[in-house]
CSV table of C-alpha atoms and ligand atoms in Angstrom, one decimal:
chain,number,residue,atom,x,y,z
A,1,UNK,CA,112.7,120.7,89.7
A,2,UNK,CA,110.5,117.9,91.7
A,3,UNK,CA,108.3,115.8,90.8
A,4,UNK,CA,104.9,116.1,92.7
A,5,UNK,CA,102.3,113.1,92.1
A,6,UNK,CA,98.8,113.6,92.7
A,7,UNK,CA,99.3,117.1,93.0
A,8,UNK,CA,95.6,118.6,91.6
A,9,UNK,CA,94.2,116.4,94.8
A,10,UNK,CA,93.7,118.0,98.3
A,11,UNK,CA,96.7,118.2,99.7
A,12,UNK,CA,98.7,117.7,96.6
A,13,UNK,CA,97.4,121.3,95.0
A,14,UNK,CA,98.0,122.9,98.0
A,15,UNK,CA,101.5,121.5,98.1
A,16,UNK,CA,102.0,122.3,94.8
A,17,UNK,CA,100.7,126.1,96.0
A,18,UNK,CA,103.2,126.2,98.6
A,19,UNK,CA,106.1,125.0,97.0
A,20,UNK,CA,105.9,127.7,94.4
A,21,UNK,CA,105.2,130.6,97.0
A,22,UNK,CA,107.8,129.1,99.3
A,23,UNK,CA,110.8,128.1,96.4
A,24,UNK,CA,110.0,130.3,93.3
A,25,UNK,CA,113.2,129.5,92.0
A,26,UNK,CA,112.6,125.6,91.6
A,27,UNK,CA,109.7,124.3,89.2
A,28,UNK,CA,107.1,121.4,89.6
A,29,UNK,CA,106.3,118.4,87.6
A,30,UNK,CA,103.2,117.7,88.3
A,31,UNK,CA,101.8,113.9,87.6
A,32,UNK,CA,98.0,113.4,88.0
A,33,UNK,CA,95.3,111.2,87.1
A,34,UNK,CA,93.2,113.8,87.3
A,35,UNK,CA,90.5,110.8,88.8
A,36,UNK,CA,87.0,112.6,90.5
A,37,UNK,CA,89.1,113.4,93.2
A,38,UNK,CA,91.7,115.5,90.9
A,39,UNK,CA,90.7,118.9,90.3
A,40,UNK,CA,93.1,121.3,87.9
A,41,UNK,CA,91.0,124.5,89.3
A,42,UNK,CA,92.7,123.8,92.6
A,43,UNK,CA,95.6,124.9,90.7
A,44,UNK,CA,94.2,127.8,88.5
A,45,UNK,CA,96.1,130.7,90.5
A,46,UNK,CA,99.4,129.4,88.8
A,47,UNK,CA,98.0,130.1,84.7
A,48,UNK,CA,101.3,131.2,83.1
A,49,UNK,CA,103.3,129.9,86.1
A,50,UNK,CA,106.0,128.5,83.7
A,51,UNK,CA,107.5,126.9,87.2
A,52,UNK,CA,104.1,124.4,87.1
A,53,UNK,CA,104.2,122.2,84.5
A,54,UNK,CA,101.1,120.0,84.6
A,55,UNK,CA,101.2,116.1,83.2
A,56,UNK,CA,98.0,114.1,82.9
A,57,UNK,CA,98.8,110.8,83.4
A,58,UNK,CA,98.9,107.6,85.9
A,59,UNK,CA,101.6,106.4,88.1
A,60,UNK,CA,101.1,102.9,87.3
A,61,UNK,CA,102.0,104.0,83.9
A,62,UNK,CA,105.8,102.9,84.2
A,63,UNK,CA,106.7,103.9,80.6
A,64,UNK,CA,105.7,107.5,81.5
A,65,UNK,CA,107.3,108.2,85.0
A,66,UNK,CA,110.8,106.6,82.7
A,67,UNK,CA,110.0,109.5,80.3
A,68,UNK,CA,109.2,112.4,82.5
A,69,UNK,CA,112.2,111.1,84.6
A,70,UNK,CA,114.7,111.1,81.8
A,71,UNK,CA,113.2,114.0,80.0
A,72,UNK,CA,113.2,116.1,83.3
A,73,UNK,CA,115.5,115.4,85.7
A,74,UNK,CA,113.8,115.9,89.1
A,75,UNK,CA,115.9,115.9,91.9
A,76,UNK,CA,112.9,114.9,94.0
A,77,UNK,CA,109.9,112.9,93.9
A,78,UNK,CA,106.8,114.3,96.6
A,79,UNK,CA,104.5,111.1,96.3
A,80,UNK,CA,100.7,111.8,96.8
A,81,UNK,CA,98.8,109.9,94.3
A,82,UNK,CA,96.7,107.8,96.1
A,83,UNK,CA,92.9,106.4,96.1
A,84,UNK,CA,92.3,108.6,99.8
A,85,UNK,CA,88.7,107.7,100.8
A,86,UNK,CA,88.1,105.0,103.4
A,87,UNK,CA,84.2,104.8,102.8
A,88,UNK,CA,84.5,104.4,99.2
A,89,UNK,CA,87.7,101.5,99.8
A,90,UNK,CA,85.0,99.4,101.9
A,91,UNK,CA,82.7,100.1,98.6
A,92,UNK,CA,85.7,99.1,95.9
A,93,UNK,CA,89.0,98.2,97.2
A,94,UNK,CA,90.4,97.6,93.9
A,95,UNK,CA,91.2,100.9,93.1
A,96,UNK,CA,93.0,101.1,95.9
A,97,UNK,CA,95.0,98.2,95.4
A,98,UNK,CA,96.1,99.2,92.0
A,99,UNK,CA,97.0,102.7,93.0
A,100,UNK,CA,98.2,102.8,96.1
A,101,UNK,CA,100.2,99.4,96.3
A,102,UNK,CA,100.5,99.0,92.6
A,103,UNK,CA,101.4,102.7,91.8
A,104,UNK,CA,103.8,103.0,94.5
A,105,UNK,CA,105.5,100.2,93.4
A,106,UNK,CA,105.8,101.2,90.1
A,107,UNK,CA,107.2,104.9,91.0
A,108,UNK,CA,109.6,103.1,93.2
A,109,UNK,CA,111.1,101.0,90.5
A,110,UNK,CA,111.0,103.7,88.1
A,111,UNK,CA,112.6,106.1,90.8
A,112,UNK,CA,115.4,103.4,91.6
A,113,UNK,CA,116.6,103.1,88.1
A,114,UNK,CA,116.6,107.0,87.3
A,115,UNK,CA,118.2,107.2,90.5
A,116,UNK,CA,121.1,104.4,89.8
A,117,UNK,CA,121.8,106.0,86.6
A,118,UNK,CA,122.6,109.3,88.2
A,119,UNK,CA,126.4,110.7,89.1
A,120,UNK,CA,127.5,110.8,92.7
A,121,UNK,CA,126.5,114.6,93.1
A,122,UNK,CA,122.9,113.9,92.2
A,123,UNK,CA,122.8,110.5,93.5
A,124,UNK,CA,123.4,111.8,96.9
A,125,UNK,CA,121.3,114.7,96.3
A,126,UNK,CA,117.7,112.8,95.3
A,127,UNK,CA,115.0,112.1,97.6
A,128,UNK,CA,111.8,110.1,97.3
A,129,UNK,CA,109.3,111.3,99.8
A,130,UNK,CA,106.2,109.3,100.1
A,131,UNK,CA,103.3,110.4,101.8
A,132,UNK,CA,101.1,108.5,104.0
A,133,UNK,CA,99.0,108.7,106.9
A,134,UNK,CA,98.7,107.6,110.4
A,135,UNK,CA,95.6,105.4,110.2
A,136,UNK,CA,98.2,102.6,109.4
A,137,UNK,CA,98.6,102.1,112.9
A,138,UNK,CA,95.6,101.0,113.5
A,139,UNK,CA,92.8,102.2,116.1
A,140,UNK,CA,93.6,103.6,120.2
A,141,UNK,CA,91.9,102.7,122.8
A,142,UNK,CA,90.7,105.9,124.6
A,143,UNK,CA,93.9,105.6,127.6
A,144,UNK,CA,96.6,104.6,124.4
A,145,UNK,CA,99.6,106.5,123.9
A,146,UNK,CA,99.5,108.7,120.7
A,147,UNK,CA,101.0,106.6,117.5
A,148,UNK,CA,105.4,107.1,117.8
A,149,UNK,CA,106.8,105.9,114.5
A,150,UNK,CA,107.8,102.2,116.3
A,151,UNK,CA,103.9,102.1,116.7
A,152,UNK,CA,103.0,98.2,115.5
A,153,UNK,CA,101.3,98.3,112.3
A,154,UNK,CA,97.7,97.5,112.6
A,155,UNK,CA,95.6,98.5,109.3
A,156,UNK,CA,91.8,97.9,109.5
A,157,UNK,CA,90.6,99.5,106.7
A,158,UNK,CA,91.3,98.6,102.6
A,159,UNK,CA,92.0,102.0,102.4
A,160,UNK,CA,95.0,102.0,105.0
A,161,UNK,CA,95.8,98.3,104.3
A,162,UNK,CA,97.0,99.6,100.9
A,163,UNK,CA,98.7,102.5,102.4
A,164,UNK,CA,100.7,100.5,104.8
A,165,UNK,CA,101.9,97.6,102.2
A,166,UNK,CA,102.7,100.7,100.4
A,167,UNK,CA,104.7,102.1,103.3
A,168,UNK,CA,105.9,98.8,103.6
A,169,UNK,CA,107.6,98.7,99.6
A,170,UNK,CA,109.2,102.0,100.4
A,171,UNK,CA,111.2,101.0,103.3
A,172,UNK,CA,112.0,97.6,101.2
A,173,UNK,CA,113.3,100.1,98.7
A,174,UNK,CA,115.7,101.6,101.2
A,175,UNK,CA,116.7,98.6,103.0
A,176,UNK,CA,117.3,96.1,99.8
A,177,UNK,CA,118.0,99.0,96.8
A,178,UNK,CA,119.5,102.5,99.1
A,179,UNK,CA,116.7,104.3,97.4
A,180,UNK,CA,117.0,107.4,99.3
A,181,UNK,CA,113.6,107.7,100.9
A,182,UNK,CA,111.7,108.9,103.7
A,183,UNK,CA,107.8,108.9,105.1
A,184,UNK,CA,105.7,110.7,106.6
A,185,UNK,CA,102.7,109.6,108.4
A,186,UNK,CA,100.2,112.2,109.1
A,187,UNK,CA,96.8,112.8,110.7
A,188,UNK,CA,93.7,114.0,109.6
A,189,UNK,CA,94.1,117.1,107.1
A,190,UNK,CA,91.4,120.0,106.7
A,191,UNK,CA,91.2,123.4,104.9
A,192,UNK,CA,91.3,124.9,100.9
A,193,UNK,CA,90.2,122.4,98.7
A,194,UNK,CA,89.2,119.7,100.5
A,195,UNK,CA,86.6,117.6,98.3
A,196,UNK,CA,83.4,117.1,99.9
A,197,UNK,CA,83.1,113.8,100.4
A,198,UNK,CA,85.0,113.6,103.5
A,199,UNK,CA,83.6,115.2,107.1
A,200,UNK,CA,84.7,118.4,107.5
A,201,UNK,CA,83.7,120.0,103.9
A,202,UNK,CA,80.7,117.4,103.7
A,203,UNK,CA,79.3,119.2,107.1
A,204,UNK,CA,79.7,122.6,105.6
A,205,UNK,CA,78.5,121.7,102.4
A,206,UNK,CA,75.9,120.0,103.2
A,207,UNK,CA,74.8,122.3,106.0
A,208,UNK,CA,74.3,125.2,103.5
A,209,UNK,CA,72.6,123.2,101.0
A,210,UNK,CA,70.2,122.2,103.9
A,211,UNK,CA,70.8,119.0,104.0
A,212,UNK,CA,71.5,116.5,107.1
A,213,UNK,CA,74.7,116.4,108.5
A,214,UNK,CA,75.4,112.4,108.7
A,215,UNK,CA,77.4,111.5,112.0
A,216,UNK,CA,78.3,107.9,111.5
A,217,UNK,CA,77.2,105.8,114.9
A,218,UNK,CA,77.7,107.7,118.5
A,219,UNK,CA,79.9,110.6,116.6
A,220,UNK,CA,82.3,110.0,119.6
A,221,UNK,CA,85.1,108.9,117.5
A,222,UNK,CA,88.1,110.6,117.4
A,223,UNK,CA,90.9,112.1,114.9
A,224,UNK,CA,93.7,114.4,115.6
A,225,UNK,CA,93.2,117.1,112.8
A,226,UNK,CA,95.5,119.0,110.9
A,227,UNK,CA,95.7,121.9,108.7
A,228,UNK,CA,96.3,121.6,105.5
A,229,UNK,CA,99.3,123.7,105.2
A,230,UNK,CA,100.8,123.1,108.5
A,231,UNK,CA,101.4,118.9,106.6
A,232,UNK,CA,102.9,121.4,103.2
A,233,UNK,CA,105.6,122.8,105.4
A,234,UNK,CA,105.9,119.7,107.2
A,235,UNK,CA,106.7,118.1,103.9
A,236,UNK,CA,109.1,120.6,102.9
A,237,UNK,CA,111.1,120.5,106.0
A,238,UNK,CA,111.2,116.3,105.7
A,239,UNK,CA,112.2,116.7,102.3
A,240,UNK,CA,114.9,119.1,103.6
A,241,UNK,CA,116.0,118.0,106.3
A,242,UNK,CA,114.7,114.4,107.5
A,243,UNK,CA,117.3,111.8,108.0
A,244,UNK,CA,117.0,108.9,105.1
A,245,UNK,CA,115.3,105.9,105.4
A,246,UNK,CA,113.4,107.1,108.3
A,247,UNK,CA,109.8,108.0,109.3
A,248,UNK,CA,108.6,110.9,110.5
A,249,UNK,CA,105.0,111.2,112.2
A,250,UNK,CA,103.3,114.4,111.0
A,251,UNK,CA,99.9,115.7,113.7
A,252,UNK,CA,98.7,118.5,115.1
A,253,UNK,CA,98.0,118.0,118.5
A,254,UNK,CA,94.2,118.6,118.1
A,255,UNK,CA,92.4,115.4,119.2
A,256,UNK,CA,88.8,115.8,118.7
A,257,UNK,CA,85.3,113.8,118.7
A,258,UNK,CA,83.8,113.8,115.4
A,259,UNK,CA,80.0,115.2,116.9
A,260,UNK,CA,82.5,118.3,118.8
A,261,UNK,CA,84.2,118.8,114.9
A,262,UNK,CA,81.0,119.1,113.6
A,263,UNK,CA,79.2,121.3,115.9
A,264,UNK,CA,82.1,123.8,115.8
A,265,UNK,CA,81.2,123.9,111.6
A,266,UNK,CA,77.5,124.7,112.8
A,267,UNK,CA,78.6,127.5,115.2
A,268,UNK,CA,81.1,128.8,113.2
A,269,UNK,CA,77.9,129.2,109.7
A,270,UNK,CA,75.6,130.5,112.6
A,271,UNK,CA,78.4,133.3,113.0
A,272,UNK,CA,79.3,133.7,109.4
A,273,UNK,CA,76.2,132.7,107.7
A,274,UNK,CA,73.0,132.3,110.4
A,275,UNK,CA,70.0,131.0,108.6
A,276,UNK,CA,67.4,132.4,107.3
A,277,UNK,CA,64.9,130.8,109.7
A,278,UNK,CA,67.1,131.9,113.0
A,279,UNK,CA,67.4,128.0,113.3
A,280,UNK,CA,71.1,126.4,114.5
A,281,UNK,CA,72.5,124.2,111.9
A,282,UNK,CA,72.8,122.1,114.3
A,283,UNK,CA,69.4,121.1,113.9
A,284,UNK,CA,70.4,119.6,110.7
A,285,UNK,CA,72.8,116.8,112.7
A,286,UNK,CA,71.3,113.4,111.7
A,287,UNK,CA,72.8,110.4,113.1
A,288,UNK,CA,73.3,107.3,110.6
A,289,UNK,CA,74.7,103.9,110.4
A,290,UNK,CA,78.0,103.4,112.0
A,291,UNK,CA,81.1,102.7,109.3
A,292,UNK,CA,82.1,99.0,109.3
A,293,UNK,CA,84.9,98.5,111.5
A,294,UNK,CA,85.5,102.1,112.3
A,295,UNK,CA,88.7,103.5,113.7
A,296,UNK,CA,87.9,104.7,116.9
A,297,UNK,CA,90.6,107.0,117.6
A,298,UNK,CA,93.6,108.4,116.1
A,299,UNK,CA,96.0,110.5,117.8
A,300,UNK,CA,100.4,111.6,116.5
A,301,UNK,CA,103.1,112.1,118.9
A,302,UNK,CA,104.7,114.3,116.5
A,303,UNK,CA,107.9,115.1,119.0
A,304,UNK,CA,110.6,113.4,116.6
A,305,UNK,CA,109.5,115.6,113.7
A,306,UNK,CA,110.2,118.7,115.8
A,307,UNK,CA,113.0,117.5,117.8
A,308,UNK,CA,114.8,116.6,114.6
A,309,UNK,CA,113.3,119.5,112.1
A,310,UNK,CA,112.1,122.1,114.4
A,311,UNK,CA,108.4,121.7,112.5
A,312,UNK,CA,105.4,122.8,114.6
A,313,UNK,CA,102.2,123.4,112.9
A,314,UNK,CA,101.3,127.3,112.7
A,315,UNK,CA,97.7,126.8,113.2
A,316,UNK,CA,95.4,126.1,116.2
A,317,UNK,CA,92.3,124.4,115.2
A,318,UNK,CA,90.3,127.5,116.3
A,319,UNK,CA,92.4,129.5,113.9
A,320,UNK,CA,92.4,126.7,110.6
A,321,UNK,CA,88.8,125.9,111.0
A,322,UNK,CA,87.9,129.3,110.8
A,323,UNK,CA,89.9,130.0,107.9
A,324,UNK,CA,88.4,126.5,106.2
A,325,UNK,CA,85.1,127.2,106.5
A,326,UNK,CA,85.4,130.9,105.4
A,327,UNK,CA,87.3,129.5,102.2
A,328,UNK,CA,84.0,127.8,101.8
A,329,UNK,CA,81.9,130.4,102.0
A,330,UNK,CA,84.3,132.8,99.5
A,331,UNK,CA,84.3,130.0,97.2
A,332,UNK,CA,81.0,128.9,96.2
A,333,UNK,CA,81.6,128.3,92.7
A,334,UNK,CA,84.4,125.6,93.6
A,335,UNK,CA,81.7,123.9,95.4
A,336,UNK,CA,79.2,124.0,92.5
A,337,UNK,CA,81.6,122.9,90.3
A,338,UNK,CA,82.8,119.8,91.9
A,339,UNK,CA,79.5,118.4,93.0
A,340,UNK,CA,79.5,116.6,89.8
A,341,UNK,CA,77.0,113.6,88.6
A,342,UNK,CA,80.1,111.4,90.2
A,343,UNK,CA,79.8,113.0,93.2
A,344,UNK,CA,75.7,113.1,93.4
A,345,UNK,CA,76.2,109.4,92.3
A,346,UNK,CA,78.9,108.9,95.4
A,347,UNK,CA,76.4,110.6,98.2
A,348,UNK,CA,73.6,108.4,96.9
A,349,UNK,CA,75.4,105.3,97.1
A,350,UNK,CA,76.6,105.9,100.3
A,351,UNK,CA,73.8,107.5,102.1
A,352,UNK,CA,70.7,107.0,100.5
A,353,UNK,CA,69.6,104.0,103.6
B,401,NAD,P1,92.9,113.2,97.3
B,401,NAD,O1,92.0,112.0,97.1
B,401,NAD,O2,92.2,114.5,97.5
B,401,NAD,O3,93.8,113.4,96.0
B,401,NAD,C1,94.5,112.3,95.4
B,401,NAD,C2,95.0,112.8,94.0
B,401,NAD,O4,95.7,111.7,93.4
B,401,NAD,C3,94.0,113.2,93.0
B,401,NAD,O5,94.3,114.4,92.4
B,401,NAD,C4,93.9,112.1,92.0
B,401,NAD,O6,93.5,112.5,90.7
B,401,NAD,C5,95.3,111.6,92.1
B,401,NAD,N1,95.4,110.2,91.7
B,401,NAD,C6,94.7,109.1,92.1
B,401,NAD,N2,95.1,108.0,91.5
B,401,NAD,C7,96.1,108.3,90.7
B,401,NAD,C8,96.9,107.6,89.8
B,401,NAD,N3,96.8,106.3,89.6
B,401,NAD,N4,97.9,108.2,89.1
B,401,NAD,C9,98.1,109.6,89.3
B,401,NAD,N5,97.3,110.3,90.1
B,401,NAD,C10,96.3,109.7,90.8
B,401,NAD,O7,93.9,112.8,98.4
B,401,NAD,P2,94.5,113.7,99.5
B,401,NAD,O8,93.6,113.8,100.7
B,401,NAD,O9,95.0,115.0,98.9
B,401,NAD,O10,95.7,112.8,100.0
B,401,NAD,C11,97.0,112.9,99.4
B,401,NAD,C12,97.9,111.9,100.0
B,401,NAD,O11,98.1,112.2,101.4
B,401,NAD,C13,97.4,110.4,100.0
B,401,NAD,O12,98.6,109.6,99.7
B,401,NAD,C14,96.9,110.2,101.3
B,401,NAD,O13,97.0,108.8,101.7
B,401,NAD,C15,97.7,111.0,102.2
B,401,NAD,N6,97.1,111.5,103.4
B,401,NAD,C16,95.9,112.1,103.4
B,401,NAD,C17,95.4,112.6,104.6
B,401,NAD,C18,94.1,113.4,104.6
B,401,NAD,O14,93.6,113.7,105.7
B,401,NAD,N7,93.5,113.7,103.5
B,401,NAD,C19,96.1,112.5,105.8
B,401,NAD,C20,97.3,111.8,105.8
B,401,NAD,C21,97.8,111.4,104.6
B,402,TYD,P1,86.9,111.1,107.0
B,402,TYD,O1,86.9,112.5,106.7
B,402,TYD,O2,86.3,110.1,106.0
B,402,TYD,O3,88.4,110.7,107.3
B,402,TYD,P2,89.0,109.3,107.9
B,402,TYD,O4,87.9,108.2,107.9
B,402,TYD,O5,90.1,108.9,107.0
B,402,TYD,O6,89.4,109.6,109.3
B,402,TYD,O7,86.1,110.8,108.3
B,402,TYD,C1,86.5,111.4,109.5
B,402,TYD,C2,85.7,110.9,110.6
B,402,TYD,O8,84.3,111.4,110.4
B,402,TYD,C3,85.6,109.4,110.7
B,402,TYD,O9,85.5,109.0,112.0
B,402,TYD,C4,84.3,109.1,110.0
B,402,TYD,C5,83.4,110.3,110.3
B,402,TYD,N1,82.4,110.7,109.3
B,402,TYD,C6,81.1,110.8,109.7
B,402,TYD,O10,80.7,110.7,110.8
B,402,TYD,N2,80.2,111.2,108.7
B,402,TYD,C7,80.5,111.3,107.4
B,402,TYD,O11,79.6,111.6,106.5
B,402,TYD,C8,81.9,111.1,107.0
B,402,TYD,C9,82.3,111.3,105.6
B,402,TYD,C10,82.8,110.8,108.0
C-alpha cells in the first residue's frame, strides 16, 4: 500500500480517488487531521472500499506515523498535509510553521528510520514524494521566464516560506540520509472539491449565493492554473517514474489574470445558471483591498516533467473549468455542508472591511 497524508483535503481526496480508480490492486493509508480544511465526504464514493483505510491523526504526531509505518508497511509515502491558504498564513502563520516545516520534518525522520530498517528489495523500492507548490519561487515580473526547477528560491508569503524550508528538509534528507525522495512543485490547482475559501470556488460560490465577488487590488495578477486531476496523474507518474532526489515542476500552461478567471466563472453561471433578474454575474465583481505583498505572477515551465515522464495535462482550461463549475452546480449539498460557522467565521474575518 501507500501512505497518503492529508488526503480528505483538495487535492489529497482527489488523489486518493485516482489512485484507487487508477491501481485497484494497491490500497491507501490515509493520514489526516481532518482540520476545517479536511473533509471525509470528499471521500464518501469509497464506503466499503476496503483498499481506503482512513487514519485520523496529525503528522506531527511522530509516535503514530512509527506505528502506522510498522504496522503497515507502505512502500510509499504521497505527502500532502499542509496548512494551504496564503490569506489565512498572513492572518496566523503558526499553523503553518508547525505543519508544514514541523510536520514535514517529522514524517521525514519517521520515514528515514522505517526506511533504514527495510531489506535491500524494499529499500530500493520506497519513495517519499512530497508535494509542494511553485509559489516558492517567488513572484515574475510580467517579461520573466516561467519558474525551471534551478529557479532561485524567493518565498514572500508565510505560507510558501514554510513550504520552501519544507522543500528545503526534503532535499537535506536525500543529500545527508539517501532518503529516497522527490518533489514536485506545482501551480495553481482548480476543480472537485475545492474548499471555498480560495478564488475559483469562492467566485462560484459566492456568485450564486449573491454575494460580491472580491478581486483583491487591480485583479491583474496572474497564476498558471491547473486541473486538479491533471497534478493526480502527474503525481503518479513522479512517483513512478521520476528520477530520485530530483524536482519536478508540475503546470499547465494556462497563465491567466485573476479579473479574466473570474469573468469566465460569471459567463460560464450565465450559461448554466442565468439569474433570475436577466442580470450578468458579473455585476456582482467588487473590487477590495489588495493582499499584502501579493505575488504578482506565477507561471511553470513544466518541459522536464514531460521530457522525462511523458506527463501532459489532459485538460484545457476551457474544458476543466467547465467541468469545475458544473461539479458546483451538481453538488450543492457539498457546498451547504462545508460552509460551516469556521468558515462564516473565516469570510468575516477576512472580508468584512
Ligand atoms: P487543503 O488545505 O485543501 O488540504 C490540506 C489537508 O491536510 C486537509 O485535509 C487537512 O485536514 C490536512 N492537514 C492539515 N494539517 C495537518 C496535519 N498537521 N496532519 C495531518 N493532516 C493535516 O490543501 P490542498 O490544496 O489540497 O493542498 C495539498 C498540498 O498540495 C499542500 O501541500 C499544498 O501546499 C500543495 N499544493 C497546493 C496547490 C493548490 O493550488 N491548492 C498547488 C500546489 C501545491
Ligand atoms: P488563491 O486561490 O488564494 O491562491 P494563491 O494565493 O495561492 O495563488 O488566490 C488566487 C489568486 O486570486 C491570488 O492572486 C489572490 C486572488 N484572490 C482574489 O482576488 N480574491 C479572493 O477572494 C481570493 C481568495 C483570491
Amino acid at each position: 500500500m501507500i501512505l497518503v497524508t492529508g488526503g480528505a483535503g483538495f487535492i489529497g481526496s482527489n488523489f486518493v480517488l485516482d489512485w484507487r480508480a487508477a491501481h485497484p490492486g494497491e490500497a491507501v493509508l490515509n493520514l489526516d487531521a481532518l482540520t476545517y480544511a479536511g473533509n471525509r465526504e470528499n471521500l464518501a464514493s469509497l464506503a466499503g472500499d476496503a483498499g481506503h483505510v482512513f487514519v485520523h491523526g496529525d503528522i506531527t504526531d511522530r509516535a503514530l506515523v512509527d506505528r502506522l509505518l510498522a504496522e503497515h508497511q507502505p512502500r510509499a509515502i504521497v505527502h500532502f498535509a499542509a496548512e494551504s491558504h496564503v490569506d489565512r498564513s498572513i492572518h496566523g502563520p503558526g499553523a503553518f510553521v508547525k505543519t508544514n516545516i514541523e510536520g514535514t520534518y517529522t514524517l521525514l525522520e519517521a520515514a528515514r528510520a522505517h526506511w533504514s530498517a527495510l531489506g535491500e528489495a524494499a529499500k530500493a523500492a520506497f519513495r517519499f514524494l512530497h508535494v509542494s507548490t511553485d509559489e516558492v519561487y517567488g513572484s515574475l515580473g510580467p517579461q520573466d521566464a516561467p519558474f525551471t526547477e534551478t529557479h532561485p528560491y524567493e518565498p514572500n508569503s508565510p505560507y510558501s516560506a514554510s513550504k520552501a524550508a519544507s522543500d528545503h528538509l526534503v532535499r537535506a534528507w536525500h543529500h545527508t540520509y539517501g532518503l529516497p525522495v522527490l518533489t514536485t512543485n506545482c501551480s495553481n490547482n482548480y476543480g472537485p472539491f475545492h474548499f471555498p475559501e480560495k478564488l475559483i470556488p469562492l467566485m462560484i460560490v459566492n456568485a450564486l449565493a449573491g454575494k460580491p465577488l472580491p478581486v483583491y487590488g487591480d485583479g491583474l495578477q496572474v497564476r498558471d492554473w491547473l486541473y486538479v486531476k491533471d497534478h493526480c496523474s502527474a503525481i503518479r507518474a513522479v512517483l513512478a517514474g521520476g528520477r530520485l532526489g530530483e524536482t519536478y515542476n508540475v503546470g499547465g500552461w494556462n497563465e491567466k489574470p485573476n479579473i479574466e478567471i473570474v469573468h469566465t466563472v460569471c459567463a460560464l453561471l450565465d450559461e448554466l445558471q442565468p439569474r433570475a433578474d436577466g442580470q450578468s454575474y458579473r455585476s456582482q465583481i467588487t473590487h477590495v483591498k489588495d493582499r499584502p505583498g501579493h505575488d504578482r505572477r506565477y507561471a511553470i515551465d513544466a518541459r522536464k516533467v514531460e521530457r522525462e515522464l511523458g506527463w501532459r495535462p489532459a485538460e484545457t482550461f476551457e474544458t476543466g473549468i467547465r467541468k469545475t463549475v458544473q461539479w458546483y452546480l451538481h453538488n450543492p449539498q457539498w457546498v451547504q455542508r462545508v460552509q460551516s460557522g469556521a468558515y462564516r467565521e473565516w469570510v468575516q474575518t477576512q472580508y468584512a472591511a
